[in-house]
Amino acid sequence: MKKFRQLIEGLPHRSIVVAFGSFQPVSSADELLVSSVKKIAEGLNIDHTVFAVSDLQESVMPAERSVYFARRAFPTINFAASTIKEAVGALTAKYTEVIVVGQNNSGLKNIFEHAGTSAKFIPVNNTLDSMEQQLNEAAVTSNYTAFKSHAP
């Protein structure tokens, strides 16, 4: 017979920490985002998922392929491939509280509000965009040393 504590621990969490990214390619900016998600989730003892979404920018590869590379770079993180609207729909169906780590995006806030869930946004360092730009520029110009310096 299970004890009450075991039953409570077996129940699904009502809260989750999430982040959205393209992971094309996986960079040190993504590492900062992923480590922030993991720290917050472990600190609050709740679930976490990082969504590789293809509708954030022009996609070079499908989101499923981005998840493959992201899992290889960060094997202890839960990744999922989805569009933002599908991810928000799945999150609102299962969780009552959603904590979003990353840029404070008004479009993302509107999607959560339209789905009937209020999300808490926790900003991450604003250097994410500049790091992504430097990495993409290094890839385009075939500057391997600059590209390698921004890889996790």
Short mmCIF file of N, CA, C and O in Angstrom, two decimals, residues 25-26 135-136 138-139 143-151:
data_model
loop_
_atom_site.label_atom_id
_atom_site.label_comp_id
_atom_site.label_asym_id
_atom_site.label_seq_id
_atom_site.Cartn_x
_atom_site.Cartn_y
_atom_site.Cartn_z
N PRO A 25 22.30 27.14 -35.41
CA PRO A 25 22.81 25.96 -34.72
C PRO A 25 22.78 26.16 -33.21
O PRO A 25 22.53 27.26 -32.73
N VAL A 26 23.07 25.10 -32.47
CA VAL A 26 23.16 25.17 -31.02
C VAL A 26 24.35 26.05 -30.68
O VAL A 26 25.44 25.86 -31.21
N LEU A 135 27.32 34.26 -34.04
CA LEU A 135 27.45 32.88 -34.45
C LEU A 135 27.00 32.70 -35.90
O LEU A 135 27.68 32.05 -36.70
N ASN A 136 25.86 33.27 -36.24
CA ASN A 136 25.37 33.17 -37.62
C ASN A 136 26.31 33.85 -38.60
O ASN A 136 26.55 33.34 -39.69
N ALA A 138 29.55 34.25 -38.24
CA ALA A 138 30.74 33.40 -38.36
C ALA A 138 30.48 32.22 -39.27
O ALA A 138 31.34 31.81 -40.05
N ALA A 139 29.27 31.65 -39.20
CA ALA A 139 28.93 30.51 -40.05
C ALA A 139 28.84 30.95 -41.51
O ALA A 139 29.32 30.24 -42.41
N ASN A 143 34.11 31.51 -40.83
CA ASN A 143 35.12 31.82 -39.81
C ASN A 143 35.02 30.77 -38.71
O ASN A 143 34.29 30.94 -37.74
N TYR A 144 35.77 29.67 -38.84
CA TYR A 144 35.66 28.54 -37.94
C TYR A 144 36.05 28.90 -36.51
O TYR A 144 35.40 28.46 -35.56
N THR A 145 37.11 29.68 -36.32
CA THR A 145 37.56 30.00 -34.96
C THR A 145 36.51 30.83 -34.21
O THR A 145 36.26 30.59 -33.03
N ALA A 146 35.88 31.79 -34.89
CA ALA A 146 34.83 32.58 -34.25
C ALA A 146 33.60 31.71 -33.97
O ALA A 146 32.98 31.83 -32.92
N PHE A 147 33.29 30.82 -34.90
CA PHE A 147 32.14 29.92 -34.73
C PHE A 147 32.39 29.01 -33.53
O PHE A 147 31.51 28.83 -32.68
N LYS A 148 33.58 28.47 -33.42
CA LYS A 148 33.91 27.54 -32.33
C LYS A 148 33.89 28.24 -30.98
O LYS A 148 33.54 27.65 -29.97
N SER A 149 34.27 29.53 -30.96
CA SER A 149 34.30 30.26 -29.68
C SER A 149 32.90 30.46 -29.10
O SER A 149 32.76 30.67 -27.90
N HIS A 150 31.84 30.38 -29.92
CA HIS A 150 30.48 30.56 -29.43
C HIS A 150 29.72 29.23 -29.29
O HIS A 150 28.55 29.23 -28.94
N ALA A 151 30.38 28.14 -29.55
CA ALA A 151 29.73 26.83 -29.41
C ALA A 151 29.78 26.38 -27.94
O ALA A 151 30.73 26.70 -27.24
#
